[in-house]
Short mmCIF file of C-alpha atoms and ligand atoms in Angstrom, two decimals:
data_model
loop_
_atom_site.label_atom_id
_atom_site.label_comp_id
_atom_site.label_asym_id
_atom_site.label_seq_id
_atom_site.Cartn_x
_atom_site.Cartn_y
_atom_site.Cartn_z
CA MET F 1 95.34 92.38 74.35
CA ILE F 2 98.41 93.47 76.25
CA GLN F 3 101.88 93.26 74.83
CA ILE F 4 105.20 93.98 76.49
CA LYS F 5 108.31 94.11 74.35
CA GLY F 6 111.94 94.44 75.33
CA LEU F 7 111.16 95.87 78.75
CA HIS F 8 114.07 96.87 80.99
CA LYS F 9 114.05 98.35 84.48
CA LYS F 10 117.08 99.32 86.52
CA PHE F 11 117.30 100.76 90.01
CA GLY F 12 120.64 102.53 89.71
CA LYS F 13 123.03 99.82 88.59
CA HIS F 14 120.70 97.06 89.71
CA HIS F 15 119.16 95.58 86.57
CA VAL F 16 115.88 94.16 87.85
CA VAL F 17 113.83 93.57 84.68
CA LYS F 18 115.86 92.38 81.69
CA ASP F 19 114.39 92.38 78.22
CA VAL F 20 110.98 90.99 79.10
CA ASN F 21 108.62 90.05 76.28
CA LEU F 22 105.12 88.99 77.17
CA THR F 23 101.79 88.86 75.36
CA VAL F 24 98.45 88.36 77.07
CA GLU F 25 95.45 87.76 74.86
CA ASP F 26 91.99 89.05 75.78
CA GLY F 27 90.39 86.91 78.44
CA GLN F 28 93.60 85.08 79.26
CA VAL F 29 95.02 84.54 82.71
CA ILE F 30 98.82 84.59 82.88
CA ALA F 31 100.49 83.51 86.10
CA ILE F 32 104.00 84.63 86.97
CA ILE F 33 105.87 82.43 89.42
CA GLY F 34 109.43 82.71 90.64
CA PRO F 35 111.67 83.35 93.61
CA SER F 36 111.36 86.32 95.89
CA GLY F 37 113.42 89.27 94.69
CA SER F 38 113.40 88.16 91.05
CA GLY F 39 111.60 91.31 89.85
CA LYS F 40 108.00 90.11 89.55
CA SER F 41 106.48 93.09 91.37
CA THR F 42 108.71 95.51 89.50
CA LEU F 43 107.58 94.04 86.19
CA LEU F 44 103.89 94.52 87.11
CA ARG F 45 104.59 98.02 88.43
CA CYS F 46 106.26 99.00 85.16
CA ILE F 47 103.08 98.21 83.24
CA ASP F 48 101.19 101.07 84.87
CA PHE F 49 104.27 103.25 85.45
CA LEU F 50 104.28 102.90 89.22
CA GLU F 51 107.92 102.33 88.27
CA THR F 52 109.39 104.02 85.22
CA PRO F 53 111.06 101.49 82.92
CA GLN F 54 114.28 102.40 81.08
CA SER F 55 113.28 100.96 77.75
CA GLY F 56 110.71 98.83 76.03
CA VAL F 57 107.24 99.02 74.58
CA ILE F 58 103.91 98.50 76.32
CA ALA F 59 100.82 98.09 74.19
CA LEU F 60 97.21 97.84 75.27
CA ASP F 61 95.15 96.84 72.26
CA ASP F 62 96.23 99.30 69.57
CA PHE F 63 97.58 101.92 71.98
CA THR F 64 101.35 101.53 71.93
CA VAL F 65 103.69 103.30 74.30
CA ASP F 66 107.45 103.46 73.78
CA VAL F 67 108.42 103.88 77.43
CA THR F 68 111.39 106.11 76.62
CA LYS F 69 109.02 108.63 75.05
CA ALA F 70 105.96 108.18 77.28
CA SER F 71 103.97 111.40 77.62
CA LYS F 72 101.70 112.23 80.57
CA ARG F 73 98.80 111.29 78.36
CA ASP F 74 100.35 107.88 77.59
CA ILE F 75 100.92 107.18 81.27
CA LEU F 76 97.39 108.25 82.11
CA TYR F 77 96.09 105.93 79.40
CA LEU F 78 98.01 102.97 80.83
CA ARG F 79 96.78 103.79 84.35
CA ARG F 80 93.16 104.20 83.26
CA ASN F 81 93.15 100.89 81.48
CA THR F 82 94.90 98.72 84.04
CA ALA F 83 94.18 98.02 87.71
CA MET F 84 96.45 96.61 90.38
CA VAL F 85 95.53 94.38 93.30
CA PHE F 86 98.28 94.70 95.90
CA GLN F 87 99.67 92.24 98.42
CA GLN F 88 98.99 94.74 101.23
CA PHE F 89 95.53 95.69 99.87
CA ASN F 90 96.43 99.44 99.76
CA LEU F 91 92.96 100.62 100.76
CA LEU F 92 92.41 104.22 101.82
CA LYS F 93 92.23 104.05 105.63
CA TYR F 94 89.76 106.87 106.15
CA LYS F 95 87.31 105.73 103.53
CA THR F 96 84.70 103.01 103.83
CA ALA F 97 84.62 99.97 101.58
CA VAL F 98 82.16 101.57 99.19
CA GLU F 99 84.10 104.84 99.16
CA ASN F 100 87.30 102.94 98.37
CA VAL F 101 85.68 101.35 95.35
CA MET F 102 84.14 104.69 94.28
CA GLU F 103 87.42 106.61 94.49
CA GLY F 104 88.95 105.63 91.14
CA LEU F 105 85.60 105.76 89.39
CA VAL F 106 85.13 109.39 90.45
CA THR F 107 88.68 110.72 90.28
CA VAL F 108 90.10 108.80 87.33
CA GLN F 109 87.05 107.87 85.30
CA LYS F 110 85.13 111.09 86.11
CA MET F 111 81.96 109.20 86.89
CA ASN F 112 79.41 111.18 88.94
CA GLU F 113 79.06 110.26 92.62
CA LYS F 114 75.66 108.70 92.31
CA GLU F 115 76.59 106.44 89.44
CA ALA F 116 79.90 105.54 91.10
CA ARG F 117 78.07 104.50 94.26
CA VAL F 118 75.71 102.26 92.30
CA THR F 119 78.65 100.67 90.47
CA ALA F 120 80.65 100.24 93.69
CA ASN F 121 77.69 98.60 95.40
CA THR F 122 77.28 96.18 92.51
CA TYR F 123 80.90 95.06 92.71
CA LEU F 124 80.91 94.77 96.49
CA ASP F 125 77.85 92.51 96.17
CA HIS F 126 79.79 90.59 93.57
CA VAL F 127 82.65 89.82 95.98
CA GLY F 128 80.26 88.89 98.78
CA LEU F 129 80.53 92.08 100.83
CA HIS F 130 76.93 93.33 100.64
CA ASP F 131 76.86 93.64 104.44
CA ARG F 132 80.25 95.38 104.82
CA LYS F 133 79.91 98.35 102.47
CA ASP F 134 80.04 101.02 105.13
CA TYR F 135 82.86 99.49 107.15
CA TYR F 136 86.31 101.04 107.34
CA PRO F 137 89.33 98.89 106.41
CA ARG F 138 90.34 98.51 110.09
CA GLU F 139 86.91 96.97 110.77
CA LEU F 140 87.41 94.32 108.09
CA SER F 141 89.42 91.09 108.09
CA GLY F 142 92.36 90.74 105.70
CA GLY F 143 90.29 88.59 103.38
CA GLN F 144 87.50 91.15 103.36
CA GLN F 145 89.93 94.01 102.75
CA GLN F 146 91.44 92.17 99.81
CA ARG F 147 87.97 91.51 98.41
CA VAL F 148 87.38 95.28 98.55
CA GLY F 149 90.68 95.66 96.68
CA ILE F 150 89.47 93.25 94.03
CA ALA F 151 86.04 94.93 93.80
CA ARG F 152 87.88 98.22 93.27
CA ALA F 153 89.87 96.72 90.40
CA LEU F 154 86.87 95.01 88.80
CA ALA F 155 84.71 98.15 89.01
CA LEU F 156 87.24 100.09 86.92
CA ASN F 157 86.62 97.59 84.13
CA PRO F 158 90.26 97.75 82.99
CA LYS F 159 91.72 95.97 80.00
CA VAL F 160 93.94 93.99 82.35
CA ILE F 161 94.03 93.40 86.11
CA LEU F 162 97.47 92.98 87.67
CA PHE F 163 97.50 90.90 90.85
CA ASP F 164 100.69 91.11 92.92
CA GLU F 165 100.65 88.19 95.37
CA PRO F 166 97.07 88.91 96.39
CA THR F 167 96.94 86.26 99.10
CA SER F 168 100.47 86.44 100.54
CA ALA F 169 99.55 88.77 103.40
CA LEU F 170 96.50 86.77 104.47
CA ASP F 171 96.00 84.34 107.30
CA PRO F 172 95.62 80.86 105.80
CA GLU F 173 91.91 80.62 106.58
CA MET F 174 91.23 83.70 104.42
CA VAL F 175 93.12 82.64 101.32
CA GLY F 176 90.22 80.55 99.99
CA GLU F 177 87.64 83.34 99.95
CA VAL F 178 90.00 85.61 98.01
CA LEU F 179 91.00 82.93 95.52
CA ALA F 180 87.30 82.22 94.94
CA VAL F 181 86.72 85.83 93.93
CA ILE F 182 89.71 85.80 91.58
CA ARG F 183 88.56 82.49 90.10
CA ALA F 184 85.11 83.97 89.42
CA ALA F 185 86.69 86.97 87.68
CA ALA F 186 88.74 84.63 85.49
CA LYS F 187 85.63 82.65 84.55
CA GLU F 188 83.91 85.88 83.51
CA GLY F 189 86.69 86.36 81.00
CA ARG F 190 88.68 89.11 82.68
CA THR F 191 92.21 89.48 81.37
CA MET F 192 94.65 89.09 84.23
CA ILE F 193 98.31 88.78 85.12
CA ILE F 194 98.76 87.15 88.52
CA VAL F 195 101.95 86.88 90.51
CA SER F 196 101.32 84.13 93.02
CA HIS F 197 102.95 81.44 95.13
CA GLU F 198 99.70 79.47 95.34
CA MET F 199 100.87 76.76 93.00
CA SER F 200 97.71 74.65 92.97
CA PHE F 201 95.64 77.75 92.25
CA VAL F 202 97.98 78.85 89.48
CA ARG F 203 97.80 75.42 87.98
CA GLU F 204 94.03 75.47 88.01
CA ILE F 205 93.37 78.99 86.82
CA ALA F 206 96.20 80.02 84.46
CA ASP F 207 96.09 79.68 80.72
CA ARG F 208 99.84 80.18 80.69
CA VAL F 209 102.48 80.08 83.37
CA VAL F 210 105.65 82.14 83.25
CA PHE F 211 108.65 81.21 85.37
CA PHE F 212 110.58 84.36 86.18
CA GLU F 213 114.06 84.48 87.67
CA GLU F 214 116.65 87.23 88.03
CA GLY F 215 114.61 89.62 85.92
CA SER F 216 114.03 87.33 82.97
CA ILE F 217 111.45 84.90 81.71
CA VAL F 218 113.20 81.54 81.99
CA GLU F 219 110.34 79.40 80.75
CA GLU F 220 106.71 79.72 79.81
CA GLY F 221 104.00 77.32 78.80
CA THR F 222 100.68 75.85 79.79
CA PRO F 223 100.35 74.84 83.46
CA GLU F 224 100.63 71.26 82.31
CA GLU F 225 103.90 71.93 80.50
CA VAL F 226 105.52 74.03 83.21
CA PHE F 227 104.41 72.01 86.23
CA ARG F 228 104.58 68.50 84.82
CA GLN F 229 107.39 68.72 82.33
CA PRO F 230 109.51 71.78 83.05
CA LYS F 231 112.23 72.04 80.43
CA ASN F 232 114.58 74.33 82.25
CA GLU F 233 116.73 73.11 85.11
CA ARG F 234 116.08 76.29 87.11
CA THR F 235 112.33 75.86 86.77
CA LYS F 236 112.68 72.28 88.00
CA GLN F 237 114.70 73.38 91.01
CA PHE F 238 112.23 76.13 91.88
CA LEU F 239 109.23 73.81 91.65
CA ALA F 240 111.01 71.20 93.74
CA ARG F 241 111.59 73.83 96.43
CA VAL F 242 108.03 75.15 96.56
CA ASN F 243 106.15 71.87 96.32
P1 ADP L 1 109.75 90.16 93.59
O1 ADP L 1 108.42 90.83 93.47
O2 ADP L 1 110.00 89.11 92.56
O3 ADP L 1 109.98 89.64 94.97
P2 ADP L 1 110.78 92.85 93.34
O4 ADP L 1 110.33 93.32 92.01
O5 ADP L 1 110.01 93.34 94.53
O6 ADP L 1 110.88 91.26 93.34
O7 ADP L 1 112.28 93.27 93.56
C1 ADP L 1 113.30 92.92 92.66
C2 ADP L 1 114.59 93.59 93.07
O8 ADP L 1 114.49 94.99 92.89
C3 ADP L 1 114.95 93.37 94.54
O9 ADP L 1 116.33 93.20 94.64
C4 ADP L 1 114.53 94.67 95.18
O10 ADP L 1 115.31 94.94 96.31
C5 ADP L 1 114.76 95.68 94.08
N1 ADP L 1 113.84 96.82 94.19
C6 ADP L 1 112.51 96.76 94.11
N2 ADP L 1 111.97 97.99 94.22
C7 ADP L 1 113.01 98.85 94.36
C8 ADP L 1 113.11 100.27 94.51
N3 ADP L 1 112.02 101.05 94.52
N4 ADP L 1 114.35 100.79 94.63
C9 ADP L 1 115.44 100.02 94.60
N5 ADP L 1 115.42 98.68 94.45
C10 ADP L 1 114.22 98.09 94.33
MG1 MG L 2 106.88 90.97 94.77
#
Protein backbone atom coordinates (compact mmCIF):
# COMPACT_ATOMS: atom_id res chain seq x y z
CA MET A 1 0.00 0.00 0.00
CA ILE A 2 1.15 3.51 -0.74
CA GLN A 3 0.08 6.49 1.29
CA ILE A 4 0.77 10.16 0.71
CA LYS A 5 -0.13 12.63 3.43
CA GLY A 6 -0.03 16.40 3.44
CA LEU A 7 2.39 16.61 0.53
CA HIS A 8 3.58 20.05 -0.59
CA LYS A 9 5.98 21.00 -3.37
CA LYS A 10 7.05 24.51 -4.29
CA PHE A 11 9.37 25.70 -7.02
CA GLY A 12 10.52 28.96 -5.46
CA LYS A 13 7.30 30.81 -4.72
CA HIS A 14 5.31 28.67 -7.12
CA HIS A 15 3.23 26.29 -5.01
CA VAL A 16 2.69 23.36 -7.37
CA VAL A 17 1.52 20.54 -5.07
CA LYS A 18 -0.73 21.67 -2.21
CA ASP A 19 -1.51 19.37 0.67
CA VAL A 20 -2.12 16.22 -1.33
CA ASN A 21 -3.48 13.16 0.47
CA LEU A 22 -3.76 9.94 -1.46
CA THR A 23 -3.94 6.26 -0.58
CA VAL A 24 -3.48 3.43 -3.05
CA GLU A 25 -4.26 -0.06 -1.86
CA ASP A 26 -2.30 -3.08 -3.08
CA GLY A 27 -3.37 -4.09 -6.56
CA GLN A 28 -5.32 -0.90 -7.16
CA VAL A 29 -5.05 1.32 -10.20
CA ILE A 30 -5.47 5.02 -9.50
CA ALA A 31 -5.82 7.39 -12.44
CA ILE A 32 -4.99 11.07 -12.12
CA ILE A 33 -6.64 13.36 -14.64
CA GLY A 34 -6.52 17.12 -14.89
CA PRO A 35 -5.38 20.07 -16.94
CA SER A 36 -1.88 20.54 -18.22
CA GLY A 37 0.31 22.41 -15.74
CA SER A 38 -1.77 21.40 -12.72
CA GLY A 39 1.13 19.56 -11.05
CA LYS A 40 0.40 15.93 -11.93
CA SER A 41 3.94 15.11 -13.05
CA THR A 42 5.41 16.94 -10.08
CA LEU A 43 3.24 14.92 -7.71
CA LEU A 44 4.46 11.63 -9.25
CA ARG A 45 8.06 12.85 -9.24
CA CYS A 46 7.84 13.70 -5.54
CA ILE A 47 6.99 10.10 -4.71
CA ASP A 48 10.42 8.86 -5.76
CA PHE A 49 12.23 12.12 -4.94
CA LEU A 50 12.96 13.06 -8.54
CA GLU A 51 11.65 16.30 -7.02
CA THR A 52 12.20 17.06 -3.36
CA PRO A 53 8.92 17.93 -1.63
CA GLN A 54 8.83 20.63 1.07
CA SER A 55 6.65 18.72 3.49
CA GLY A 56 4.50 15.67 3.85
CA VAL A 57 4.74 11.97 4.48
CA ILE A 58 5.19 9.16 1.97
CA ALA A 59 4.63 5.61 3.12
CA LEU A 60 5.19 2.38 1.24
CA ASP A 61 3.67 -0.43 3.26
CA ASP A 62 5.11 0.09 6.75
CA PHE A 63 8.09 2.16 5.62
CA THR A 64 7.18 5.77 6.39
CA VAL A 65 9.22 8.74 5.25
CA ASP A 66 8.71 12.25 6.62
CA VAL A 67 10.00 14.14 3.59
CA THR A 68 11.49 16.94 5.69
CA LYS A 69 13.77 14.41 7.38
CA ALA A 70 14.38 12.00 4.50
CA SER A 71 17.80 10.36 4.73
CA LYS A 72 19.74 8.97 1.75
CA ARG A 73 18.61 5.55 2.86
CA ASP A 74 14.95 6.64 2.87
CA ILE A 75 15.24 8.08 -0.63
CA LEU A 76 16.97 4.95 -1.86
CA TYR A 77 14.18 2.86 -0.35
CA LEU A 78 11.52 4.89 -2.15
CA ARG A 79 13.46 4.65 -5.43
CA ARG A 80 14.03 0.91 -5.10
CA ASN A 81 10.38 0.24 -4.48
CA THR A 82 8.81 2.44 -7.12
CA ALA A 83 9.28 2.63 -10.89
CA MET A 84 8.38 5.41 -13.29
CA VAL A 85 7.20 5.12 -16.88
CA PHE A 86 7.87 8.45 -18.57
CA GLN A 87 6.06 10.28 -21.35
CA GLN A 88 9.31 10.49 -23.34
CA PHE A 89 10.31 6.86 -22.55
CA ASN A 90 13.71 7.94 -21.10
CA LEU A 91 15.59 4.92 -22.44
CA LEU A 92 19.38 4.89 -22.44
CA LYS A 93 20.32 5.66 -26.06
CA TYR A 94 23.47 3.60 -26.23
CA LYS A 95 21.99 0.50 -24.70
CA THR A 96 19.84 -2.12 -26.39
CA ALA A 97 16.33 -2.96 -25.26
CA VAL A 98 17.51 -5.84 -23.11
CA GLU A 99 20.35 -3.76 -21.64
CA ASN A 100 17.89 -1.00 -20.79
CA VAL A 101 15.75 -3.43 -18.84
CA MET A 102 18.83 -4.97 -17.17
CA GLU A 103 20.26 -1.63 -16.04
CA GLY A 104 18.18 -1.07 -12.90
CA LEU A 105 18.27 -4.73 -11.99
CA VAL A 106 22.08 -4.70 -11.96
CA THR A 107 22.81 -1.23 -10.60
CA VAL A 108 19.96 -0.73 -8.15
CA GLN A 109 18.92 -4.25 -7.23
CA LYS A 110 22.47 -5.68 -7.43
CA MET A 111 21.32 -8.67 -9.43
CA ASN A 112 24.13 -10.48 -11.29
CA GLU A 113 24.34 -9.94 -15.05
CA LYS A 114 23.24 -13.40 -16.01
CA GLU A 115 20.16 -13.38 -13.83
CA ALA A 116 19.32 -9.82 -14.90
CA ARG A 117 19.47 -10.85 -18.56
CA VAL A 118 17.11 -13.77 -17.96
CA THR A 119 14.68 -11.50 -16.09
CA ALA A 120 14.91 -8.78 -18.76
CA ASN A 121 14.24 -11.31 -21.51
CA THR A 122 11.18 -12.59 -19.67
CA TYR A 123 9.68 -9.11 -19.39
CA LEU A 124 10.47 -8.16 -22.97
CA ASP A 125 8.65 -11.34 -24.05
CA HIS A 126 5.83 -10.25 -21.80
CA VAL A 127 5.39 -6.92 -23.62
CA GLY A 128 5.62 -8.58 -27.04
CA LEU A 129 9.19 -7.59 -27.90
CA HIS A 130 10.81 -11.04 -28.14
CA ASP A 131 12.19 -10.13 -31.58
CA ARG A 132 13.48 -6.65 -30.65
CA LYS A 133 15.68 -7.38 -27.63
CA ASP A 134 18.95 -6.42 -29.24
CA TYR A 135 17.69 -3.28 -30.95
CA TYR A 136 18.74 0.20 -29.88
CA PRO A 137 16.03 2.74 -29.02
CA ARG A 138 16.56 4.63 -32.31
CA GLU A 139 15.76 1.39 -34.17
CA LEU A 140 12.42 1.02 -32.39
CA SER A 141 9.08 2.76 -32.94
CA GLY A 142 7.68 4.97 -30.18
CA GLY A 143 5.26 2.25 -29.15
CA GLN A 144 8.07 -0.29 -28.96
CA GLN A 145 10.28 2.08 -26.98
CA GLN A 146 7.50 2.68 -24.49
CA ARG A 147 6.95 -1.06 -24.17
CA VAL A 148 10.65 -1.36 -23.28
CA GLY A 149 10.04 1.37 -20.70
CA ILE A 150 7.16 -0.62 -19.25
CA ALA A 151 9.16 -3.88 -19.29
CA ARG A 152 11.89 -2.04 -17.38
CA ALA A 153 9.38 -0.93 -14.74
CA LEU A 154 7.72 -4.35 -14.45
CA ALA A 155 11.06 -6.17 -14.16
CA LEU A 156 11.97 -4.15 -11.07
CA ASN A 157 8.89 -5.60 -9.40
CA PRO A 158 8.22 -2.37 -7.49
CA LYS A 159 5.49 -1.83 -4.93
CA VAL A 160 3.97 0.78 -7.22
CA ILE A 161 4.46 1.78 -10.86
CA LEU A 162 4.03 5.47 -11.66
CA PHE A 163 2.94 6.18 -15.24
CA ASP A 164 3.29 9.79 -16.38
CA GLU A 165 1.21 10.19 -19.55
CA PRO A 166 2.67 7.04 -21.07
CA THR A 167 0.94 7.43 -24.42
CA SER A 168 1.03 11.21 -24.91
CA ALA A 169 4.18 11.21 -27.05
CA LEU A 170 2.99 8.40 -29.33
CA ASP A 171 1.55 8.48 -32.81
CA PRO A 172 -2.12 7.51 -32.57
CA GLU A 173 -1.63 4.12 -34.19
CA MET A 174 0.78 3.11 -31.40
CA VAL A 175 -1.36 4.08 -28.44
CA GLY A 176 -3.32 0.81 -28.49
CA GLU A 177 -0.33 -1.51 -28.17
CA VAL A 178 0.96 0.42 -25.16
CA LEU A 179 -2.43 0.58 -23.45
CA ALA A 180 -2.76 -3.19 -23.96
CA VAL A 181 0.46 -3.77 -22.05
CA ILE A 182 -0.64 -1.48 -19.21
CA ARG A 183 -4.04 -3.17 -19.11
CA ALA A 184 -2.35 -6.59 -18.80
CA ALA A 185 -0.21 -5.31 -15.92
CA ALA A 186 -3.33 -4.03 -14.15
CA LYS A 187 -5.05 -7.41 -14.58
CA GLU A 188 -2.04 -9.12 -13.01
CA GLY A 189 -2.67 -7.04 -9.92
CA ARG A 190 0.15 -4.53 -10.19
CA THR A 191 -0.35 -1.42 -8.08
CA MET A 192 -0.25 1.63 -10.30
CA ILE A 193 -0.80 5.37 -10.40
CA ILE A 194 -1.44 6.56 -13.95
CA VAL A 195 -1.58 10.13 -15.16
CA SER A 196 -3.39 9.98 -18.47
CA HIS A 197 -5.58 11.92 -20.88
CA GLU A 198 -6.95 8.72 -22.40
CA MET A 199 -10.35 9.07 -20.81
CA SER A 200 -11.93 5.89 -22.13
CA PHE A 201 -8.90 3.91 -20.98
CA VAL A 202 -8.95 5.53 -17.55
CA ARG A 203 -12.61 4.75 -17.26
CA GLU A 204 -12.04 1.12 -18.12
CA ILE A 205 -8.94 0.41 -16.07
CA ALA A 206 -9.01 2.61 -12.95
CA ASP A 207 -10.38 1.53 -9.61
CA ARG A 208 -10.42 5.17 -8.60
CA VAL A 209 -10.12 8.40 -10.52
CA VAL A 210 -8.63 11.56 -9.07
CA PHE A 211 -9.32 14.94 -10.65
CA PHE A 212 -6.36 17.20 -10.01
CA GLU A 213 -6.31 20.95 -10.57
CA GLU A 214 -3.94 23.71 -9.48
CA GLY A 215 -1.99 21.36 -7.26
CA SER A 216 -4.92 19.91 -5.36
CA ILE A 217 -7.23 16.95 -5.51
CA VAL A 218 -10.58 18.49 -6.41
CA GLU A 219 -12.57 15.28 -6.55
CA GLU A 220 -12.04 11.55 -6.39
CA GLY A 221 -14.23 8.53 -6.80
CA THR A 222 -14.90 5.49 -8.91
CA PRO A 223 -14.78 6.03 -12.68
CA GLU A 224 -18.54 5.78 -12.65
CA GLU A 225 -18.86 8.53 -10.05
CA VAL A 226 -16.32 10.91 -11.54
CA PHE A 227 -17.24 10.48 -15.21
CA ARG A 228 -21.00 10.06 -14.94
CA GLN A 229 -21.87 12.15 -11.94
CA PRO A 230 -19.05 14.58 -11.20
CA LYS A 231 -19.91 16.56 -8.09
CA ASN A 232 -17.55 19.43 -8.55
CA GLU A 233 -18.19 22.16 -11.09
CA ARG A 234 -14.52 22.24 -12.11
CA THR A 235 -14.51 18.50 -12.76
CA LYS A 236 -17.62 18.92 -14.93
CA GLN A 237 -15.99 21.71 -16.92
CA PHE A 238 -12.80 19.72 -17.43
CA LEU A 239 -14.66 16.62 -18.60
CA ALA A 240 -16.80 18.70 -20.94
CA ARG A 241 -13.62 20.11 -22.48
CA VAL A 242 -11.84 16.79 -23.00
CA ASN A 243 -14.77 14.71 -24.20
P1 LIG B 1 1.34 18.65 -15.27
O1 LIG B 1 2.13 17.38 -15.25
O2 LIG B 1 0.03 18.56 -14.58
O3 LIG B 1 1.20 19.19 -16.65
P2 LIG B 1 3.69 19.75 -13.99
O4 LIG B 1 3.82 19.00 -12.71
O5 LIG B 1 4.59 19.34 -15.10
O6 LIG B 1 2.16 19.74 -14.44
O7 LIG B 1 3.94 21.28 -13.72
C1 LIG B 1 3.22 22.02 -12.77
C2 LIG B 1 3.80 23.40 -12.66
O8 LIG B 1 5.09 23.35 -12.08
C3 LIG B 1 3.95 24.11 -14.00
O9 LIG B 1 3.62 25.45 -13.84
C4 LIG B 1 5.42 23.95 -14.29
O10 LIG B 1 5.89 25.01 -15.08
C5 LIG B 1 6.04 23.96 -12.91
N1 LIG B 1 7.28 23.17 -12.87
C6 LIG B 1 7.38 21.86 -13.11
N2 LIG B 1 8.66 21.44 -12.96
C7 LIG B 1 9.37 22.54 -12.60
C8 LIG B 1 10.74 22.76 -12.28
N3 LIG B 1 11.64 21.77 -12.29
N4 LIG B 1 11.11 24.02 -11.95
C9 LIG B 1 10.22 25.02 -11.91
N5 LIG B 1 8.91 24.88 -12.19
C10 LIG B 1 8.48 23.65 -12.53
MG1 LIG C 1 2.83 16.23 -16.76
